PDB file of C-alpha atoms and ligand atoms in Angstrom:
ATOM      1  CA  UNK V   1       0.000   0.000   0.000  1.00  0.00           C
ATOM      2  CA  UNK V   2       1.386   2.936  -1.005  1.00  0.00           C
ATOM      3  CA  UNK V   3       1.424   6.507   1.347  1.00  0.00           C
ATOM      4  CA  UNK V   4      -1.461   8.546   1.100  1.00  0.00           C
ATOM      5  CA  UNK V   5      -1.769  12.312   1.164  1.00  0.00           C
ATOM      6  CA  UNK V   6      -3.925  11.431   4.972  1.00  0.00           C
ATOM      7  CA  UNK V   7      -1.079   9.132   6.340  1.00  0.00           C
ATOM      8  CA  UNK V   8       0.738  12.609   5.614  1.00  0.00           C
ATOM      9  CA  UNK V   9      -1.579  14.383   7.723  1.00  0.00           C
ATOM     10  CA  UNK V  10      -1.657  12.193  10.696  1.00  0.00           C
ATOM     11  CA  UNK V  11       2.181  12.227  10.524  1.00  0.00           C
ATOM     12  CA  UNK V  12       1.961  16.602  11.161  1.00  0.00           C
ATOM     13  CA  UNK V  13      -0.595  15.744  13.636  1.00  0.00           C
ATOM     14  CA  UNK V  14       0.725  13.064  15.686  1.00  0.00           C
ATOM     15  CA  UNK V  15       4.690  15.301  15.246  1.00  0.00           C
ATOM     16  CA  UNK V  16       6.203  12.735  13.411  1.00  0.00           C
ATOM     17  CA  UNK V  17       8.746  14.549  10.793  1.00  0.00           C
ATOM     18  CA  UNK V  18       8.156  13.694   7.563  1.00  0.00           C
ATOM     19  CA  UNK V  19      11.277  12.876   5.240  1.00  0.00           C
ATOM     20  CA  UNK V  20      11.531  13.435   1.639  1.00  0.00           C
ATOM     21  CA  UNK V  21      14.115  13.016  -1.194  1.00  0.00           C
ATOM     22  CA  UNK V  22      14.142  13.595  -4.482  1.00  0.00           C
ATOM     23  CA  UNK V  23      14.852  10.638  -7.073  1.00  0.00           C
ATOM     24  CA  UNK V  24      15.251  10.791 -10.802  1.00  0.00           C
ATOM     25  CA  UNK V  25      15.909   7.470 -11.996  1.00  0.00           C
ATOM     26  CA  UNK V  26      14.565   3.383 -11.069  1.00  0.00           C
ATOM     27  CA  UNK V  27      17.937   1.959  -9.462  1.00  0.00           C
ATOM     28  CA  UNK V  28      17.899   4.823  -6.915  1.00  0.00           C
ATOM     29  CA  UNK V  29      14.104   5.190  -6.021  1.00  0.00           C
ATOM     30  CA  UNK V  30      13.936   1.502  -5.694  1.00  0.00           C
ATOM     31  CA  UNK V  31      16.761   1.905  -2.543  1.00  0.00           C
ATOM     32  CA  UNK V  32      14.915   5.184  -1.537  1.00  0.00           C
ATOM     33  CA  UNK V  33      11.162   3.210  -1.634  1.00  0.00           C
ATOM     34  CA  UNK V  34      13.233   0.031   0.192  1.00  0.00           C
ATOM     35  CA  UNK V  35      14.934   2.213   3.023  1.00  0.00           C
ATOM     36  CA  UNK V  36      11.397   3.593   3.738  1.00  0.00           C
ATOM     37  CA  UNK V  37      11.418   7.075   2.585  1.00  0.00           C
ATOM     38  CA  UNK V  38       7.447   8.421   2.743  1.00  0.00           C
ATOM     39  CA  UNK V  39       7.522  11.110   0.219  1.00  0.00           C
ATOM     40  CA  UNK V  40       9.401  10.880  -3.297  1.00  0.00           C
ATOM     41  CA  UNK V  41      10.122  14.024  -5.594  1.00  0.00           C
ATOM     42  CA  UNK V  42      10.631  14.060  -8.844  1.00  0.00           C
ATOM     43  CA  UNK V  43      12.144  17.342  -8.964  1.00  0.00           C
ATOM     44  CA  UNK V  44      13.185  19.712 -11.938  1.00  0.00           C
ATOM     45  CA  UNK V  45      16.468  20.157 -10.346  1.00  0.00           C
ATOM     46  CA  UNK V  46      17.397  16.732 -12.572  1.00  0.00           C
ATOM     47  CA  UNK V  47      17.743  19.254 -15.127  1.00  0.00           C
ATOM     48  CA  UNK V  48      21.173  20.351 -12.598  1.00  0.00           C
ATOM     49  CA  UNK V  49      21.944  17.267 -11.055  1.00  0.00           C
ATOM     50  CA  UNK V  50      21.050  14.687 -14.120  1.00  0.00           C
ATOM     51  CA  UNK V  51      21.283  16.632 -17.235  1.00  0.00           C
ATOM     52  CA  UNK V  52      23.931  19.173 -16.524  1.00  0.00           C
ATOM     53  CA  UNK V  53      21.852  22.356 -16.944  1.00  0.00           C
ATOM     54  CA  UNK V  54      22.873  25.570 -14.898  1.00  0.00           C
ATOM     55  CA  UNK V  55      19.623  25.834 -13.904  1.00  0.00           C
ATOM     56  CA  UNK V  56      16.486  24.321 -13.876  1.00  0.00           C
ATOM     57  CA  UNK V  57      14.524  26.489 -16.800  1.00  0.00           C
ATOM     58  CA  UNK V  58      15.172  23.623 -19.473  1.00  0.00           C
ATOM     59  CA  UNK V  59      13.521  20.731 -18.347  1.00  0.00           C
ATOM     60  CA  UNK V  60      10.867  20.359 -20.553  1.00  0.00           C
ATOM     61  CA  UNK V  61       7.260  17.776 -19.833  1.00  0.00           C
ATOM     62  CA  UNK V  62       8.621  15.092 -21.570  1.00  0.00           C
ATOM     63  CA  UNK V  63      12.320  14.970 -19.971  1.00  0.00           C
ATOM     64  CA  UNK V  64       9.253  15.126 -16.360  1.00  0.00           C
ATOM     65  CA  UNK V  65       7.454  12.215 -17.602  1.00  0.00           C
ATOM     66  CA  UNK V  66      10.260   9.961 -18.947  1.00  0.00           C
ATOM     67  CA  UNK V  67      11.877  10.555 -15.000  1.00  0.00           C
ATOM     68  CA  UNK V  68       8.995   9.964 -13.598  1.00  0.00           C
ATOM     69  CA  UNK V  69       7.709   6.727 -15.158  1.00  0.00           C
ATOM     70  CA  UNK V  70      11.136   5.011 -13.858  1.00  0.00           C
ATOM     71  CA  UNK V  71      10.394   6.466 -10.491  1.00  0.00           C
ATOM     72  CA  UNK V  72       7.279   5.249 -10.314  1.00  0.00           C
ATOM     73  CA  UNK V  73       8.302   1.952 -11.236  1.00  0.00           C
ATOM     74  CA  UNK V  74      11.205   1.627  -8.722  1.00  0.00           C
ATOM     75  CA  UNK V  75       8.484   2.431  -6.131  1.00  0.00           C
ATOM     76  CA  UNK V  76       5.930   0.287  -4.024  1.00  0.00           C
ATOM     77  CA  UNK V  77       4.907   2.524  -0.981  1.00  0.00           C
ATOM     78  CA  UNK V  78       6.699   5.907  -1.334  1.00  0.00           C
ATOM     79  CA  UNK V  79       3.925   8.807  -2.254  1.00  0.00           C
ATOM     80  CA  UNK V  80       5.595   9.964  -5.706  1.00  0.00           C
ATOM     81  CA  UNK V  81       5.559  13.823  -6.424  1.00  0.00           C
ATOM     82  CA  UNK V  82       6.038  15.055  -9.887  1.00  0.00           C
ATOM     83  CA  UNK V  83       7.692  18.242 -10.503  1.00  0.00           C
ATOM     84  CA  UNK V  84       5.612  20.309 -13.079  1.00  0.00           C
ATOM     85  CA  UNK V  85       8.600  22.227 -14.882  1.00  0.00           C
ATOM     86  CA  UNK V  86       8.611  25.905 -16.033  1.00  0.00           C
ATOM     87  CA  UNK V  87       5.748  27.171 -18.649  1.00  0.00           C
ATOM     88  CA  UNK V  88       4.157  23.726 -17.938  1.00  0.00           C
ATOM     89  CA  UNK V  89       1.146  25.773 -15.910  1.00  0.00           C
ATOM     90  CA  UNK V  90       2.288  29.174 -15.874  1.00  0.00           C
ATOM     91  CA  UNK V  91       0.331  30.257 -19.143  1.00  0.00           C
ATOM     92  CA  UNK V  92      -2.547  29.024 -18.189  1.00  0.00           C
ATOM     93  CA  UNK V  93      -5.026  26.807 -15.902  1.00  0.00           C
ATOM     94  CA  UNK V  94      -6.034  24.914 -19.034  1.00  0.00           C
ATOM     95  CA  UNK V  95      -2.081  24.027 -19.887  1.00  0.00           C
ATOM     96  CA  UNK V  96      -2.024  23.190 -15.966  1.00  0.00           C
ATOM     97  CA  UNK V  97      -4.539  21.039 -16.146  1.00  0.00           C
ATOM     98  CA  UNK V  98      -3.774  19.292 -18.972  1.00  0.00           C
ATOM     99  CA  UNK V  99       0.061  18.999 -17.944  1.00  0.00           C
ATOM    100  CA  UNK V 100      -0.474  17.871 -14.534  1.00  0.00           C
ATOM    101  CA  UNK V 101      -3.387  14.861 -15.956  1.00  0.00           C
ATOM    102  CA  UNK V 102      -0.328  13.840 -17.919  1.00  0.00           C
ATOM    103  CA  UNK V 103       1.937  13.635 -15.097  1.00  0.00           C
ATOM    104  CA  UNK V 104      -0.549  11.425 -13.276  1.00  0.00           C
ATOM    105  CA  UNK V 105      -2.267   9.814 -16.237  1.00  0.00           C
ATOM    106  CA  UNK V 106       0.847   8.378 -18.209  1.00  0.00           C
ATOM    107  CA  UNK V 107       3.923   8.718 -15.625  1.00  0.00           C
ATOM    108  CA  UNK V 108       1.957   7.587 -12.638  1.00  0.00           C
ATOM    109  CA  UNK V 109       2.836  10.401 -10.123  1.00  0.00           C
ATOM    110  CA  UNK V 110       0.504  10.607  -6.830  1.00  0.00           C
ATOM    111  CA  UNK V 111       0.953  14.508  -7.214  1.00  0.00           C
ATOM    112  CA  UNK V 112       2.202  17.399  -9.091  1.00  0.00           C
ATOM    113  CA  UNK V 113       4.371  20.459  -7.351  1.00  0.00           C
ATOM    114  CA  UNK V 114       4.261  23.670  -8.362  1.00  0.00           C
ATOM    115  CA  UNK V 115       5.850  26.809  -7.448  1.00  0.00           C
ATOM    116  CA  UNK V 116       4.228  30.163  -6.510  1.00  0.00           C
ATOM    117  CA  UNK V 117       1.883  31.753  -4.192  1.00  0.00           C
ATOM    118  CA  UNK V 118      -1.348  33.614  -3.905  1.00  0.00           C
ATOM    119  CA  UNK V 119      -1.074  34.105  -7.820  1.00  0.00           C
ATOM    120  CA  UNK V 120      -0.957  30.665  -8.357  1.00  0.00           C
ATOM    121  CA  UNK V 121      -4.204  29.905  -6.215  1.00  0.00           C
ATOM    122  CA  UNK V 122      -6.851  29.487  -9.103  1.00  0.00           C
ATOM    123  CA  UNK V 123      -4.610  26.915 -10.480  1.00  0.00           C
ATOM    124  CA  UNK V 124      -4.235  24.872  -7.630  1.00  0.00           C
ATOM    125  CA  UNK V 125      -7.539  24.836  -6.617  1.00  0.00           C
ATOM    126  CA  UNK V 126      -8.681  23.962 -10.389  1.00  0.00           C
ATOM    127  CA  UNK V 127      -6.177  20.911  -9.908  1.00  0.00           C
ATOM    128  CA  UNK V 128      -7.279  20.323  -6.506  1.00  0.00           C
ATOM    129  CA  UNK V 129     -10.662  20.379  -7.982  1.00  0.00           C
ATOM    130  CA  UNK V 130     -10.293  17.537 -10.731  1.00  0.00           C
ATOM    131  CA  UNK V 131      -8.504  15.591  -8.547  1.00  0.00           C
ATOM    132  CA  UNK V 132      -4.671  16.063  -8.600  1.00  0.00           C
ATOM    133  CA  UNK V 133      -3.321  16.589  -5.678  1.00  0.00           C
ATOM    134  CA  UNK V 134      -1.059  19.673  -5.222  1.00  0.00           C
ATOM    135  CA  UNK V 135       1.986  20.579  -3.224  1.00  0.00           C
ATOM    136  CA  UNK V 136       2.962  24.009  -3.194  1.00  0.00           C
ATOM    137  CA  UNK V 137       6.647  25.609  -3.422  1.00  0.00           C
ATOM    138  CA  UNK V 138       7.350  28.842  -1.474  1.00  0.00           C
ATOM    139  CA  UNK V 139      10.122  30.960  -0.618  1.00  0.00           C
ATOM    140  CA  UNK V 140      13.269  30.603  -2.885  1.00  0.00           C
ATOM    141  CA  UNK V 141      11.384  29.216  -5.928  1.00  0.00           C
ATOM    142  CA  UNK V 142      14.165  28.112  -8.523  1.00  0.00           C
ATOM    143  CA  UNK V 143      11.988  28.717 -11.819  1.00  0.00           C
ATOM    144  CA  UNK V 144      12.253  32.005 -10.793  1.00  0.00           C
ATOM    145  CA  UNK V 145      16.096  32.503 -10.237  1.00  0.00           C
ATOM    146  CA  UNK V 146      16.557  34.801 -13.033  1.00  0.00           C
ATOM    147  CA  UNK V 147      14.653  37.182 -10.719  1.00  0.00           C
ATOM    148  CA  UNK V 148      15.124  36.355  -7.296  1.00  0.00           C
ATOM    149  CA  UNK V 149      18.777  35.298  -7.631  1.00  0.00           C
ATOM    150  CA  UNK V 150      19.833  32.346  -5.357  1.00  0.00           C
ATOM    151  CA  UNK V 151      19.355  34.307  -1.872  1.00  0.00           C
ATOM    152  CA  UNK V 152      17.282  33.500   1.167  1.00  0.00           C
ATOM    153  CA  UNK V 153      13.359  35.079   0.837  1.00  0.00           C
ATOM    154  CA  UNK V 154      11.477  36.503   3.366  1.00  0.00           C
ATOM    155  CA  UNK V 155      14.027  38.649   5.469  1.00  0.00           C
ATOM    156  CA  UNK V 156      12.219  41.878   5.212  1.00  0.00           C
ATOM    157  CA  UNK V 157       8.806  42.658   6.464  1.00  0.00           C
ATOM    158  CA  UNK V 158       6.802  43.186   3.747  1.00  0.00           C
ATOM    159  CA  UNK V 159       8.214  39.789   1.701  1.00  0.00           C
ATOM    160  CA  UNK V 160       7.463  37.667   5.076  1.00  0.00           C
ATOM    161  CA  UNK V 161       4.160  38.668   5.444  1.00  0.00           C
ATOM    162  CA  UNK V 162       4.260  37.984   1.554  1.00  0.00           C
ATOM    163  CA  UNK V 163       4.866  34.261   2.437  1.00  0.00           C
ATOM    164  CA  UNK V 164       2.824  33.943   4.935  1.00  0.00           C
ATOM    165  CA  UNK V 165      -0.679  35.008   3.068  1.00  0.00           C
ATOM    166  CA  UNK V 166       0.722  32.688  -0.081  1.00  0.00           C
ATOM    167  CA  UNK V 167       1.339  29.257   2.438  1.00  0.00           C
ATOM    168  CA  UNK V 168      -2.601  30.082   3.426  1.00  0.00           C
ATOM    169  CA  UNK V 169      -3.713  31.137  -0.334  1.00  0.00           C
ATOM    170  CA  UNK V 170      -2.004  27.659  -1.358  1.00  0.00           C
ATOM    171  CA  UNK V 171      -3.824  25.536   1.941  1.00  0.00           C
ATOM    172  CA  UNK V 172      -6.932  27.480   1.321  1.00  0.00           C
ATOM    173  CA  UNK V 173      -6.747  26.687  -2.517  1.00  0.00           C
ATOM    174  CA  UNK V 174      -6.496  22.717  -1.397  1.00  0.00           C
ATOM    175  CA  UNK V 175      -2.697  22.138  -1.592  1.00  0.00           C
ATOM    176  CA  UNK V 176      -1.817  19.020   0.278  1.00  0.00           C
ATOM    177  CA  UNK V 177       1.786  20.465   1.350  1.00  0.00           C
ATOM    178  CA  UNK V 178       4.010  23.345   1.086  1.00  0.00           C
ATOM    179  CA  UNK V 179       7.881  23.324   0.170  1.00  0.00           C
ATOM    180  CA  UNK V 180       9.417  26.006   1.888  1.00  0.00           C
ATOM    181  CA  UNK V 181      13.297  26.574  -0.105  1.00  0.00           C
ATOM    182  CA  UNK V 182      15.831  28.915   2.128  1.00  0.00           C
ATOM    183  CA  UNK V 183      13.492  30.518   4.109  1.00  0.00           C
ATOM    184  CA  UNK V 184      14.511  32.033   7.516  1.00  0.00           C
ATOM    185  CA  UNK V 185      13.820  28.914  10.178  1.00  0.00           C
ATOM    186  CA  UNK V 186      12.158  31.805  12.501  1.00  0.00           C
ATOM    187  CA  UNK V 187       9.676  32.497   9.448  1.00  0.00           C
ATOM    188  CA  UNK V 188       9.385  28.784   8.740  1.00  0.00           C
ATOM    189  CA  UNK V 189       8.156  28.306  12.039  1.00  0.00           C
ATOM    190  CA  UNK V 190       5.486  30.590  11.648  1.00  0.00           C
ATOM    191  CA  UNK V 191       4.357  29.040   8.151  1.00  0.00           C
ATOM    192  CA  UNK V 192       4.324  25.954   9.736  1.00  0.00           C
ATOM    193  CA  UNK V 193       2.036  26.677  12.909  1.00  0.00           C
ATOM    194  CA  UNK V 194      -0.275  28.734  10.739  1.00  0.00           C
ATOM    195  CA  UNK V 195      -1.049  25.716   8.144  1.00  0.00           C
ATOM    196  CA  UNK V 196      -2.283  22.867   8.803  1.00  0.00           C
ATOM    197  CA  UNK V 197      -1.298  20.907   5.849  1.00  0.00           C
ATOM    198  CA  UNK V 198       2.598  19.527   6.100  1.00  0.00           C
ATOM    199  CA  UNK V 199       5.746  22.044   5.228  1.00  0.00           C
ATOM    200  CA  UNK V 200       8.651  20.404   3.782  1.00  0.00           C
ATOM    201  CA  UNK V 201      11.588  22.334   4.086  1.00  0.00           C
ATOM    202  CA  UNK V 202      14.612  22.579   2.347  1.00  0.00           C
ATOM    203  CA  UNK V 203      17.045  25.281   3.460  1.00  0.00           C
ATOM    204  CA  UNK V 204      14.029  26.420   5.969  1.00  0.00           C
ATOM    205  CA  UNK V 205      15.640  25.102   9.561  1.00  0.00           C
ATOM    206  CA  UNK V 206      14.656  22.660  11.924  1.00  0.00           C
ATOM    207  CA  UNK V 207      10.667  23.736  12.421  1.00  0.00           C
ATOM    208  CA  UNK V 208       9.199  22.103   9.319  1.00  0.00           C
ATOM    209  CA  UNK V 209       7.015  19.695   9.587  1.00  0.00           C
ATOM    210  CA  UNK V 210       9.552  17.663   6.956  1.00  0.00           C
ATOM    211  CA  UNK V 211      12.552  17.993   5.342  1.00  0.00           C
ATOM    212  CA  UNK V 212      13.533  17.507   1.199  1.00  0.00           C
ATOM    213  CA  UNK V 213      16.613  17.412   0.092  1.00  0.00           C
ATOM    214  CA  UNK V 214      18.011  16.849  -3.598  1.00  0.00           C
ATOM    215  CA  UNK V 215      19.461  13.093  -2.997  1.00  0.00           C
ATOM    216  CA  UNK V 216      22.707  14.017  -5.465  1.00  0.00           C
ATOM    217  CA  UNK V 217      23.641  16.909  -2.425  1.00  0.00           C
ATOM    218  CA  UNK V 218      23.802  14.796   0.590  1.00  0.00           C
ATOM    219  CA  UNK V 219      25.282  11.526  -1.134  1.00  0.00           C
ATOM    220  CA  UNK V 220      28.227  13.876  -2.548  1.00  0.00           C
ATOM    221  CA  UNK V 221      27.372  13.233  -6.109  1.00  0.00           C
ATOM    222  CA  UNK V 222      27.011  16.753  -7.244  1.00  0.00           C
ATOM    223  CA  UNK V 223      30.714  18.216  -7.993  1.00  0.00           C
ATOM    224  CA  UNK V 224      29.624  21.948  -8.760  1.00  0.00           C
ATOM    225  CA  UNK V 225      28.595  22.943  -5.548  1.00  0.00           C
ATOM    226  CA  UNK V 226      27.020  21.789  -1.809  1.00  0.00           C
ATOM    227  CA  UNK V 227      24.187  24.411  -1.151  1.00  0.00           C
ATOM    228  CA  UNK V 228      24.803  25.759   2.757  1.00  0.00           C
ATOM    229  CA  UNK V 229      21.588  23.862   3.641  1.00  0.00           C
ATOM    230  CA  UNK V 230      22.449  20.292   2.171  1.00  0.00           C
ATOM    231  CA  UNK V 231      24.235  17.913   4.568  1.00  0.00           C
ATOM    232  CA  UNK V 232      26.485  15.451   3.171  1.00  0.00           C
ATOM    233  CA  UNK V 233      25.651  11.759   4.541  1.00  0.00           C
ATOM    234  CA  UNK V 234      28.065  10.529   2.163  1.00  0.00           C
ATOM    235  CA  UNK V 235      30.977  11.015  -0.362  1.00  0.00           C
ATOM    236  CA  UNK V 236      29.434   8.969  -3.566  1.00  0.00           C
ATOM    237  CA  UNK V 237      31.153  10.770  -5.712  1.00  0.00           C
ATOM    238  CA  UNK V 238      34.368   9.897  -4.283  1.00  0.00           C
ATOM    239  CA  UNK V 239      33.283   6.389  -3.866  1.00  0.00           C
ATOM    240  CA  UNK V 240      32.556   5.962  -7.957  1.00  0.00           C
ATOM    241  CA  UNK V 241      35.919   7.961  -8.615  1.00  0.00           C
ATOM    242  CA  UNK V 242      37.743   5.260  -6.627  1.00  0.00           C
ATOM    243  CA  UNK V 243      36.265   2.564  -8.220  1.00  0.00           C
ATOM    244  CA  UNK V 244      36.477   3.784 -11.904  1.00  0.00           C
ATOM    245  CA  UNK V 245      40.442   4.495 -11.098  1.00  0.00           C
ATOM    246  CA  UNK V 246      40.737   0.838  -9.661  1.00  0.00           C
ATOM    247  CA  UNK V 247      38.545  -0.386 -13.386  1.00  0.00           C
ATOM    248  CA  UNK V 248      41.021   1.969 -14.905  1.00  0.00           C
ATOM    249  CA  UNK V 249      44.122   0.043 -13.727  1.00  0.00           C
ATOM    250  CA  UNK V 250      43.144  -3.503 -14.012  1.00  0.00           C
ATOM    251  CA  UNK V 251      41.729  -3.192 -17.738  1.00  0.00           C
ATOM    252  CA  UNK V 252      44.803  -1.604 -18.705  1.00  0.00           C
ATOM    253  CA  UNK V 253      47.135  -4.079 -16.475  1.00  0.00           C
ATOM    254  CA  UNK V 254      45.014  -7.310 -17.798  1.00  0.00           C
ATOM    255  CA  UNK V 255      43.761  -7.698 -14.866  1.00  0.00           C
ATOM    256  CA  UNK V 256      40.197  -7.414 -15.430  1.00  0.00           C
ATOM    257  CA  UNK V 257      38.490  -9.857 -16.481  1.00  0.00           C
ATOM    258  CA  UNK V 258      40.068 -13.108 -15.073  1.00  0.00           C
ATOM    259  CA  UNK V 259      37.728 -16.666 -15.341  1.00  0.00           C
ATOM    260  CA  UNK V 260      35.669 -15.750 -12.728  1.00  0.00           C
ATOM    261  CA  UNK V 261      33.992 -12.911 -15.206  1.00  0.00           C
ATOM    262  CA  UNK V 262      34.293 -14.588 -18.371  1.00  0.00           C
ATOM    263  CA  UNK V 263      31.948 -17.319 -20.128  1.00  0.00           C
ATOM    264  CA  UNK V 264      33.219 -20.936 -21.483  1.00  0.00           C
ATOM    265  CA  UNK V 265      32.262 -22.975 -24.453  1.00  0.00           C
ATOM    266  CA  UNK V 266      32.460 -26.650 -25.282  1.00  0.00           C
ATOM    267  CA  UNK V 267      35.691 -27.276 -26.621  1.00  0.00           C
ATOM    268  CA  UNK V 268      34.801 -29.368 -29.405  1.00  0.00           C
ATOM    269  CA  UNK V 269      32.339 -26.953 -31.232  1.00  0.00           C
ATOM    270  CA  UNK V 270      35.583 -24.430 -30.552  1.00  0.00           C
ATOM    271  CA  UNK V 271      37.809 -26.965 -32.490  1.00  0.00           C
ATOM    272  CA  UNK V 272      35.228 -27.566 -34.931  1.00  0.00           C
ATOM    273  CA  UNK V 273      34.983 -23.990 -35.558  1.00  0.00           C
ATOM    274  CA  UNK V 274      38.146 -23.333 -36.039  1.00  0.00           C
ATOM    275  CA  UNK V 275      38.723 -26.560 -38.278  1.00  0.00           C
ATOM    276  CA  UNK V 276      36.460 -24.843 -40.536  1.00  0.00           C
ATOM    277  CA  UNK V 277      37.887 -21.459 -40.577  1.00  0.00           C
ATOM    278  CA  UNK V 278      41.397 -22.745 -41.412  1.00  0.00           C
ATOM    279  CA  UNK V 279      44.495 -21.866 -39.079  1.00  0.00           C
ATOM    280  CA  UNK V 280      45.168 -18.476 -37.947  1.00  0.00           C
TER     281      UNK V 280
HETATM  282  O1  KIV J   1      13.376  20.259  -8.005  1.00  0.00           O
HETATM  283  C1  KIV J   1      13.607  20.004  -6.817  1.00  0.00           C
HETATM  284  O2  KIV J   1      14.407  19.113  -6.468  1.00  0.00           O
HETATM  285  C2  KIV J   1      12.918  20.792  -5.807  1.00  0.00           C
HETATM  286  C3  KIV J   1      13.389  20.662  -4.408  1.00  0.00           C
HETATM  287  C4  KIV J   1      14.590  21.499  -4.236  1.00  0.00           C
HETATM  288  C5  KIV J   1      12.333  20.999  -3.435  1.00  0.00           C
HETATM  289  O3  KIV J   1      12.039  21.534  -6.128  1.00  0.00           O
END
């Protein structure tokens, strides 16, 4: 049985944190899915971490559903989130909703995510309305980095009363949970007392009711940079480095492959082969 967007709920109202990663591929959700992890995102930021993109403005819906559909399929209990990528619902509710069906419809997401506040409301609760559920991305909202730079939001007054009023706007309009990115943990705090529906944060401190991170940031896998607010469980990167050297140095010593990785054939079809191709 997979996690449902109520298990989520009783988790915020029993104070249970709720952890989420993201996963892009089937090899890795299946170990994410195995280990236990609730809450699955598909994010845009494969366009970064996957496709090499500077940021996350070229992922297009097809590179989404392709991702997805392996997700999905590494998956037995996790509650799959698919990230609806940039002009995928902007332009209109009608794109939204015929985006976000496509998400669920052919890749088999439980949910879409999308980022933006109060003006985003009529599209969430159109979403909400057909049945798609919604989680909502607030704060330091990466489609937009072109005009919020990468910088912490909600410092001054008027911008954290800003997030506030969108975090209700996006519960009122029927979102199921709110991603809060680099947000002040103070502010965070407040968000998350004043909703009732889960915040995931990411960059947002300790208060959240859960916490996302991209999985390529706190295995180490991600050589351009570590983001302040990703903690590195492990070094992957310098795991796979060590073992391609090692690969690297018994191919070219003939070390690799011995017996042990190679396959045998009966020696008489060998002899009779070679009987019939004449000597060397
Ligand atoms: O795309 C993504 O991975 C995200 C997370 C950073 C929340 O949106």
């Amino acid at each position: 049985m997979r996690v449902t967007i109520h298990d989520l709920q009783q988790m915020k109202a029993r104070g249970e944190r709720i952890p989420m990663l993201t996963a892009y591929d089937y090899s890795t959700a299946r170990i994410l899915d195995e280990a236990g992890v609730p809450l699955i995102l598909v994010g845009d930021s494969l366009g970064m971490v996957m496709l090499g993109y500077d940021t996350t403005l070229p992922v297009t819906l097809e590179v989404m559903l392709h991702h997805i559909k392996a997700v999905v399929r590494g998956t037995k209990r996790a509650f799959v989130v698919g990230d609806m990528p940039f002009m995928s619902y902007q332009t209109s509710v009608a794109d939204a909703l015929r985006n976000a069906g496509r998400l669920l419809q052919e890749a088999g997401s439980q949910a879409v995510k999308l980022e933006g506040g109060e003006p985003m409301a009529d599209t969430v609760r159109r979403l909400v309305e057909v049945g798609i559920p919604v989680q909502g991305h607030l704060g330091f909202t990466p489609q937009s980095v072109n005009q919020l730079g990468v910088r912490v939001q909600g410092r001054s007054k008027d911008l954290a009363r800003r997030l506030v009023n969108d975090a209700v706007c996006l519960e009122q309009a029927g979102a199921f949970s709110i991603v809060l990115e680099m947000v002040p943990a103070p502010l965070a705090r407040l968000i998350t007392a004043r909703v009732k529906v889960p915040t995931i944060g990411i960059g947002a401190g300790p208060y959240c009711d859960g916490q996302v991170q991209v999985i390529h940031d706190m295995l180490g896998l991600y050589p351009d940079f570590v983001p302040k607010h990703a903690k590195q469980y492990a070094q992957m990167g310098r795991v796979m480095q060590d073992a391609v050297t090692c690969y690297l140095n018994e191919v070219t010593a003939g070390a690799f492959p011995t017996s042990k990785e190679s396959f045998g054939m009966d020696q008489q079809v060998l002899e009779a082969v070679i009987a019939e191709l004449g000597p060397e």
